[in-house]
Each structure stands twice: as structure tokens, then as C-alpha cells.
Amino acid sequence: MNKVRKAVIPVAGLGTRFLPATKSIPKEMLPVVDRPVVQYAVDEAFEAGIEHIVFVTGRNKQAIEDYFDVAPELMETLRGGGKAEQHGTLERLLPGAGQTTFTRQQAPLGLGHAVWCARDVIGNEPFALILPDMVSYGARGCLAEAMDVYNVSGGNVIAVEECDLTETHKYGIVGRGAEIGTGFEVTGMVEKPAAGKAPSNFYINGRYVLQPEIFALLETQERGAGGEIQLTDAMVRLSASQKFYAKPFSGRMFDCGSKEGFIEANVAFALARRDLGDTVHDLVGNLLRDHETRSVAA
Ligand code: UTP
């Protein structure tokens, strides 16, 4: 079984749900507490044993490339100003020399197209795919857990979570087959099935291990839902010749591409922080009490 060494992180989307903020700030740079969303994706990749990260960027995304570069003046100022802790954090979070590649998606034609743009950098080896606006929250990262299954099953692995059966129309849903390791064989994939038409309640949550044969299929993939080149459509075609497995994530994802998920992630990550948890707990408690008092008065 070939080792998964590289991860693709697509960051070329327009982030229209976060306009007007995303007019000048990439949505992947919006912070959850004090780290940009994309930093969580990079940390998760390295935790899972990834050695090289391929960012698929687009216009107006320069801030992401700058963020993952050295900042000599800032580092010097922090060192000189006795801010050793911040200096150490920045040093620790920076990927090593030669561990990142930035390639361009010239137009946001969809996730499938963004992944296809990484084909030459990935070459003929399996790779991980991390959708950065899905932020992983749990004892271990979601990709590390998906890799546990890959190390037993090989093939293609999709991380999944369970949703309410009435919510299947919002997600890509996989059918559940025989167990393998801590995961199961995928019997089918359907994009956004109506309630009652879904093969299960396991939805695709934004972490994948894919075989390089996906690229040839993406090359000829026609536009699907929303007029975009959809990754799921190409995965469905690949499943005719290759096995797909699913790993139910033991933690949970926050959808930081949506306002509700982003706010929820900020509260959850802040509550989990030793330096902030108690204060934020009290702040949120007070806000809720005020809110309820006002609702009753109204
Ligand atoms: P989304 O569909 O959630 O991102 O894609 P979006 O289109 O930017 O968001 P909205 O709906 O307009 O608010 C998930 C991930 O795939 C990337 C996005 O940057 C995001 O990280 N993506 C999406 C691309 O890189 N290229 C695309 O053409 C589409």
C-alpha cells in the first residue's frame, strides 16, 4: 500500500456566504479564536503524518501564501520586545522549507476542478484532501482517523459523520456496507438526496484519501450541481473500478464556511482553551441570560 505523503487544501473558493468580509479577506484566513481556519487544516495534516501540503489558491488569496511564509521583521520585533511566547508559537506553526506548494485555480469552477489543478504536484500517488472550512474538533484530527482505516483497507477513504435523516438533502451521503477496521465499505454515494431517498445518514464531512486515478476522471468531468465541477460526481465514477471506504469521525466538524458553524466553532474552541475557557463560559452565560430576559420582556 502506498504511503499518503501529500495533502491538497483547496482555498480558491469565493466564500460568498461571508461577504462583505471576504471581499478582501480570504474566508480561510478568518480566525477561530486566534488562528486562521486554514491553520487548523495544516495542523491536522501534519498530525496525520502528511509531509507536503499543496494549496490550490486563486485571485485575492495572497494573504494565505504570506501567512505561511517567514516574517523576519515581526519575529525580530517579538524577540526584541520580550514576547518569547508569541515568537515560539509562530515558529512552531510555520511549515518547514519546501513543505508547501501553491498552485492556482484560475477560476472557481468547483471543488472537483480545484482538486484537478493539483494533479501535476501530486503525481501518481495517493493523497489526502482537506476542505479547510470544515474544522475538526476532537481528541485526534479527522484525517488521522481516516488514515487509520486507509492503513487497513487501502483504496479510497472518506470521513463521515451522522446527520438527522431529515437533513440528508444538505450533504453528500454514503451507503453503509461491511465493516473494515474502524470503518466500513461504501456501497454508494449520492449528492444531497431528499429525505427518505438517502441510503443512510452518514454524510461526507470534508476529509478524503484518494487514489490518483481520480485526476483522469476530473479532467473529463462535466459540470454538475450548481454548474460546478463536483468532486462527488468523479468519485462516483471512480467507485466503478476502485473500492471506497468510510471512517465515521469520533469527534465532530464545525462548518466554518457557514456563519452559524463559524460562530459555534469560535465558542467551542474558546471554551476548550485553558487560558480562555472559564471567562468565555461566563461571558456566554451572561449573554444568554440577558437574551432570555429581553425575550420574555418583549
Ligand atoms: P465551498 O463551496 O464551501 O466554498 O468549498 P465557497 O464556494 O468559497 O463558499 P461560498 O458558498 O461561496 O460561501 C469548500 C472548499 O473548496 C474550496 C473553497 O475555498 C473551500 O475551502 N473551493 C471551492 C475551491 O478551492 N475552488 C472552487 O472552485 C470551489
Coordinates of C-alpha atoms and ligand atoms in Angstrom, one line a residue:
M1 CA 0.0 0.0 0.0
N2 CA 1.4 3.4 -1.0
K3 CA 2.1 5.9 1.8
V4 CA 0.0 9.1 1.8
R5 CA 2.6 11.8 1.8
K6 CA 0.8 14.8 0.3
A7 CA -2.4 16.7 1.2
V8 CA -4.3 19.1 -1.0
I9 CA -6.0 22.0 0.7
P10 CA -8.3 23.9 -1.8
V11 CA -8.6 27.6 -0.8
A12 CA -9.7 29.2 -4.1
G13 CA -13.5 29.5 -3.4
L14 CA -15.1 32.9 -3.3
G15 CA -16.6 32.5 0.2
T16 CA -19.7 34.4 -0.8
R17 CA -21.5 33.4 2.4
F18 CA -19.1 35.6 4.3
L19 CA -19.4 38.7 2.2
P20 CA -18.7 41.5 2.8
A21 CA -15.8 40.3 4.9
T22 CA -14.5 38.1 2.1
K23 CA -14.3 40.9 -0.3
S24 CA -10.8 41.5 0.8
I25 CA -10.0 38.7 3.3
P26 CA -9.9 35.0 2.2
K27 CA -12.5 33.1 4.2
E28 CA -9.8 30.6 5.1
M29 CA -8.0 33.4 7.0
L30 CA -10.9 34.2 9.3
P31 CA -9.8 33.3 12.8
V32 CA -11.3 30.7 15.1
V33 CA -10.2 32.3 18.4
D34 CA -6.7 33.4 17.3
R35 CA -5.8 31.1 14.5
P36 CA -6.9 31.3 10.9
V37 CA -9.2 28.5 9.8
V38 CA -6.6 27.2 7.4
Q39 CA -4.0 26.8 10.2
Y40 CA -6.3 24.1 11.8
A41 CA -6.2 22.2 8.4
V42 CA -2.4 22.4 8.2
D43 CA -2.0 21.2 11.8
E44 CA -4.4 18.3 11.2
A45 CA -2.4 17.3 8.1
F46 CA 0.9 17.2 9.9
E47 CA -0.7 15.3 12.8
A48 CA -1.8 12.7 10.3
G49 CA 1.8 12.2 9.0
I50 CA 1.5 14.4 5.9
E51 CA 4.8 15.6 4.6
H52 CA 3.8 18.1 2.0
I53 CA 0.9 20.4 1.5
V54 CA -0.5 21.6 -1.8
F55 CA -2.6 24.7 -1.6
V56 CA -4.9 25.4 -4.5
T57 CA -5.3 29.2 -4.4
G58 CA -7.0 31.8 -6.5
R59 CA -7.2 35.5 -7.0
N60 CA -7.2 37.6 -3.9
K61 CA -5.8 34.8 -1.8
Q62 CA -2.3 36.2 -1.4
A63 CA -2.8 36.6 2.4
I64 CA -2.7 32.8 2.7
E65 CA 0.7 32.4 1.0
D66 CA 2.1 35.3 3.1
Y67 CA 0.7 33.7 6.3
F68 CA 2.7 30.5 5.6
D69 CA 5.9 32.4 4.9
V70 CA 8.5 33.7 7.3
A71 CA 8.1 37.2 8.7
P72 CA 11.6 38.3 9.7
E73 CA 10.7 41.9 10.9
L74 CA 7.8 40.7 13.0
M75 CA 10.0 37.9 14.5
E76 CA 12.7 40.4 15.3
T77 CA 10.3 42.8 17.0
L78 CA 8.8 40.0 19.1
R79 CA 12.2 38.7 20.1
G80 CA 13.4 42.3 21.0
G81 CA 10.2 43.1 22.8
G82 CA 10.4 40.1 25.1
K83 CA 7.4 38.3 23.5
A84 CA 9.1 34.9 23.5
E85 CA 5.8 33.0 23.8
Q86 CA 4.3 34.5 20.6
H87 CA 7.7 34.2 18.9
G88 CA 7.8 30.5 19.8
T89 CA 4.2 29.9 18.6
L90 CA 4.8 31.5 15.2
E91 CA 8.0 29.4 14.8
R92 CA 6.2 26.2 15.7
L93 CA 3.2 26.8 13.4
L94 CA 5.3 27.5 10.3
P95 CA 5.7 24.6 7.8
G96 CA 9.3 23.7 7.1
A97 CA 11.2 24.8 4.0
G98 CA 9.9 23.1 0.9
Q99 CA 6.9 21.5 2.6
T100 CA 4.4 23.7 0.8
T101 CA 3.4 24.2 -2.8
F102 CA 1.0 26.9 -4.0
T103 CA -0.8 26.3 -7.3
R104 CA -3.6 28.3 -8.9
Q105 CA -7.1 27.6 -9.8
Q106 CA -7.7 30.4 -12.4
A107 CA -11.5 30.4 -12.0
P108 CA -13.6 28.9 -9.1
L109 CA -15.2 26.2 -11.3
G110 CA -15.9 23.9 -8.3
L111 CA -14.2 21.7 -5.8
G112 CA -13.6 18.9 -8.4
H113 CA -11.8 21.4 -10.6
A114 CA -9.7 22.8 -7.7
V115 CA -8.5 19.2 -6.9
W116 CA -7.7 18.6 -10.6
C117 CA -5.5 21.7 -10.5
A118 CA -3.2 19.9 -8.1
R119 CA -2.6 16.9 -10.4
D120 CA 0.9 17.6 -11.5
V121 CA 2.1 18.4 -8.0
I122 CA 0.6 15.2 -6.6
G123 CA 1.7 12.9 -9.4
N124 CA 1.0 9.2 -9.3
E125 CA 0.4 8.6 -5.6
P126 CA -2.5 8.6 -3.2
F127 CA -3.2 11.9 -1.5
A128 CA -5.3 13.4 1.3
L129 CA -7.8 16.1 0.7
I130 CA -8.8 18.5 3.4
L131 CA -11.6 21.1 3.0
P132 CA -10.3 23.7 5.3
D133 CA -13.6 25.4 6.2
M134 CA -14.6 22.1 7.9
V135 CA -12.7 22.4 11.1
S136 CA -12.0 19.2 13.0
Y137 CA -12.7 19.1 16.8
G138 CA -11.8 16.0 18.8
A139 CA -9.1 14.1 20.7
R140 CA -7.5 13.3 17.3
G141 CA -7.8 15.1 14.0
C142 CA -10.3 13.6 11.5
L143 CA -7.6 12.9 8.8
A144 CA -5.5 10.9 11.3
E145 CA -8.6 8.8 12.0
A146 CA -9.3 8.4 8.2
M147 CA -5.7 7.3 7.8
D148 CA -6.3 4.5 10.4
V149 CA -8.8 3.0 8.1
Y150 CA -6.7 3.6 5.0
N151 CA -3.8 1.7 6.6
V152 CA -6.1 -1.4 6.9
S153 CA -8.2 -1.0 3.7
G154 CA -6.1 0.9 1.1
G155 CA -8.2 2.2 -1.7
N156 CA -10.1 5.5 -1.2
V157 CA -11.3 6.6 2.2
I158 CA -14.0 9.2 3.0
A159 CA -14.5 10.6 6.5
V160 CA -18.2 10.8 7.5
E161 CA -20.4 11.9 10.3
E162 CA -24.0 11.1 11.1
C163 CA -26.8 13.6 10.4
D164 CA -30.5 13.6 11.2
L165 CA -32.4 11.7 8.5
T166 CA -34.4 14.8 7.7
E167 CA -31.1 16.7 6.8
T168 CA -29.7 14.4 4.1
H169 CA -30.6 16.9 1.4
K170 CA -27.8 19.2 2.6
Y171 CA -25.0 16.7 2.2
G172 CA -23.2 14.0 0.2
I173 CA -24.4 10.7 1.7
V174 CA -22.7 7.3 1.6
G175 CA -24.3 3.9 1.8
R176 CA -23.0 1.6 4.6
G177 CA -21.6 -1.9 3.8
A178 CA -19.4 -4.4 5.6
E179 CA -17.2 -3.3 8.5
I180 CA -13.5 -2.9 8.0
G181 CA -11.2 -1.9 10.8
T182 CA -12.9 1.1 12.5
G183 CA -14.7 2.0 9.2
F184 CA -17.0 0.4 6.6
E185 CA -17.2 -0.3 2.9
V186 CA -19.1 2.3 0.9
T187 CA -21.9 0.8 -1.1
G188 CA -22.8 4.0 -3.0
M189 CA -22.6 7.8 -2.9
V190 CA -25.4 10.3 -3.5
E191 CA -25.2 14.0 -3.6
K192 CA -27.9 15.8 -1.5
P193 CA -30.6 13.1 -1.5
A194 CA -34.1 14.1 -0.5
A195 CA -35.4 12.9 2.9
G196 CA -36.5 9.3 2.6
K197 CA -34.3 8.7 -0.5
A198 CA -30.9 8.5 1.3
P199 CA -29.1 5.2 1.6
S200 CA -28.0 6.1 5.2
N201 CA -27.5 9.1 7.4
F202 CA -23.7 9.1 7.0
Y203 CA -22.6 12.4 5.3
I204 CA -19.2 13.2 3.8
N205 CA -17.6 15.7 6.1
G206 CA -14.6 17.1 4.2
R207 CA -11.7 14.7 4.6
Y208 CA -10.7 12.2 2.0
V209 CA -7.8 9.9 1.0
L210 CA -8.0 9.5 -2.8
Q211 CA -6.1 7.5 -5.4
P212 CA -4.5 9.4 -8.3
E213 CA -6.8 7.9 -10.9
I214 CA -9.4 10.5 -9.7
F215 CA -7.5 13.1 -11.8
A216 CA -8.2 11.5 -15.2
L217 CA -11.9 11.4 -14.3
L218 CA -11.9 15.0 -13.1
E219 CA -10.3 16.0 -16.4
T220 CA -13.4 14.9 -18.3
Q221 CA -15.9 15.6 -15.5
E222 CA -18.9 17.6 -16.7
R223 CA -20.4 20.4 -14.6
G224 CA -22.9 19.1 -12.1
A225 CA -24.9 20.7 -9.3
G226 CA -24.7 24.5 -9.2
G227 CA -22.9 24.4 -12.6
E228 CA -19.7 23.4 -10.8
I229 CA -17.3 20.5 -11.5
Q230 CA -18.2 18.3 -8.5
L231 CA -15.7 16.0 -6.8
T232 CA -18.5 13.6 -5.7
D233 CA -19.5 13.0 -9.3
A234 CA -16.0 12.0 -10.2
M235 CA -15.8 9.8 -7.0
V236 CA -19.0 8.0 -8.1
R237 CA -17.3 7.2 -11.4
L238 CA -14.1 6.1 -9.7
S239 CA -16.1 3.8 -7.5
A240 CA -17.0 1.7 -10.6
S241 CA -13.4 0.5 -10.7
Q242 CA -12.0 1.1 -7.1
K243 CA -13.1 0.5 -3.6
F244 CA -14.3 3.3 -1.3
Y245 CA -14.4 3.0 2.5
A246 CA -15.8 5.4 5.1
K247 CA -14.5 6.3 8.5
P248 CA -17.1 7.7 11.0
F249 CA -15.3 10.5 12.8
S250 CA -15.3 10.1 16.6
G251 CA -15.1 13.9 17.1
R252 CA -17.1 16.5 15.2
M253 CA -16.6 19.0 12.4
F254 CA -17.6 22.7 12.5
D255 CA -18.7 24.1 9.2
C256 CA -16.8 27.3 9.3
G257 CA -18.0 28.1 5.7
S258 CA -21.3 29.0 7.3
K259 CA -21.9 31.8 9.8
E260 CA -23.6 29.5 12.3
G261 CA -20.8 26.9 12.2
F262 CA -18.1 29.6 12.4
I263 CA -19.7 31.2 15.5
E264 CA -20.2 27.8 17.1
A265 CA -16.6 26.8 16.4
N266 CA -15.3 30.0 18.0
V267 CA -17.3 29.4 21.2
A268 CA -16.3 25.7 21.3
F269 CA -12.6 26.3 20.8
A270 CA -12.6 29.2 23.2
L271 CA -14.4 27.1 25.9
A272 CA -11.8 24.3 25.4
R273 CA -8.8 26.7 26.0
R274 CA -7.2 26.7 29.4
D275 CA -6.5 30.5 29.1
L276 CA -10.0 31.5 28.0
G277 CA -12.4 28.7 28.8
D278 CA -13.7 30.0 32.2
T279 CA -14.0 33.6 31.1
V280 CA -15.8 32.7 27.8
H281 CA -18.1 30.3 29.7
D282 CA -19.2 33.2 32.0
L283 CA -19.5 35.7 29.1
V284 CA -21.7 33.3 27.1
G285 CA -23.8 32.5 30.2
N286 CA -24.4 36.2 30.8
L287 CA -25.3 36.9 27.2
L288 CA -27.8 34.0 27.2
R289 CA -29.4 35.3 30.4
D290 CA -29.7 38.8 29.1
H291 CA -31.1 37.5 25.8
E292 CA -33.7 35.4 27.6
T293 CA -34.7 38.2 29.9
R294 CA -35.1 40.6 26.9
S295 CA -37.2 37.9 25.0
V296 CA -39.5 37.5 28.0
A297 CA -39.9 41.3 28.4
A298 CA -40.7 41.7 24.7
Ligands
UTP1 P1 -17.2 25.8 -0.6 O1 -18.2 25.6 -1.7 O2 -17.7 25.7 0.8 O3 -16.6 27.3 -0.8 O4 -15.9 25.0 -0.9 P2 -17.0 28.6 -1.5 O5 -17.6 28.4 -2.8 O6 -15.9 29.5 -1.4 O7 -18.1 29.2 -0.4 P3 -19.5 30.0 -0.6 O8 -20.6 29.0 -0.8 O9 -19.3 30.9 -1.8 O10 -19.6 30.8 0.6 C1 -15.2 24.2 0.0 C2 -13.7 24.5 -0.2 O11 -13.3 24.3 -1.5 C3 -12.7 25.5 -2.0 C4 -13.1 26.6 -1.1 O12 -12.1 27.6 -1.0 C5 -13.3 25.9 0.3 O13 -12.1 25.8 1.0 N1 -13.0 25.7 -3.4 C6 -14.4 25.7 -3.8 C7 -12.1 25.9 -4.3 O14 -10.9 26.0 -4.0 N2 -12.4 26.2 -5.6 C8 -13.7 26.2 -6.0 O15 -14.0 26.4 -7.2 C9 -14.7 25.9 -5.1

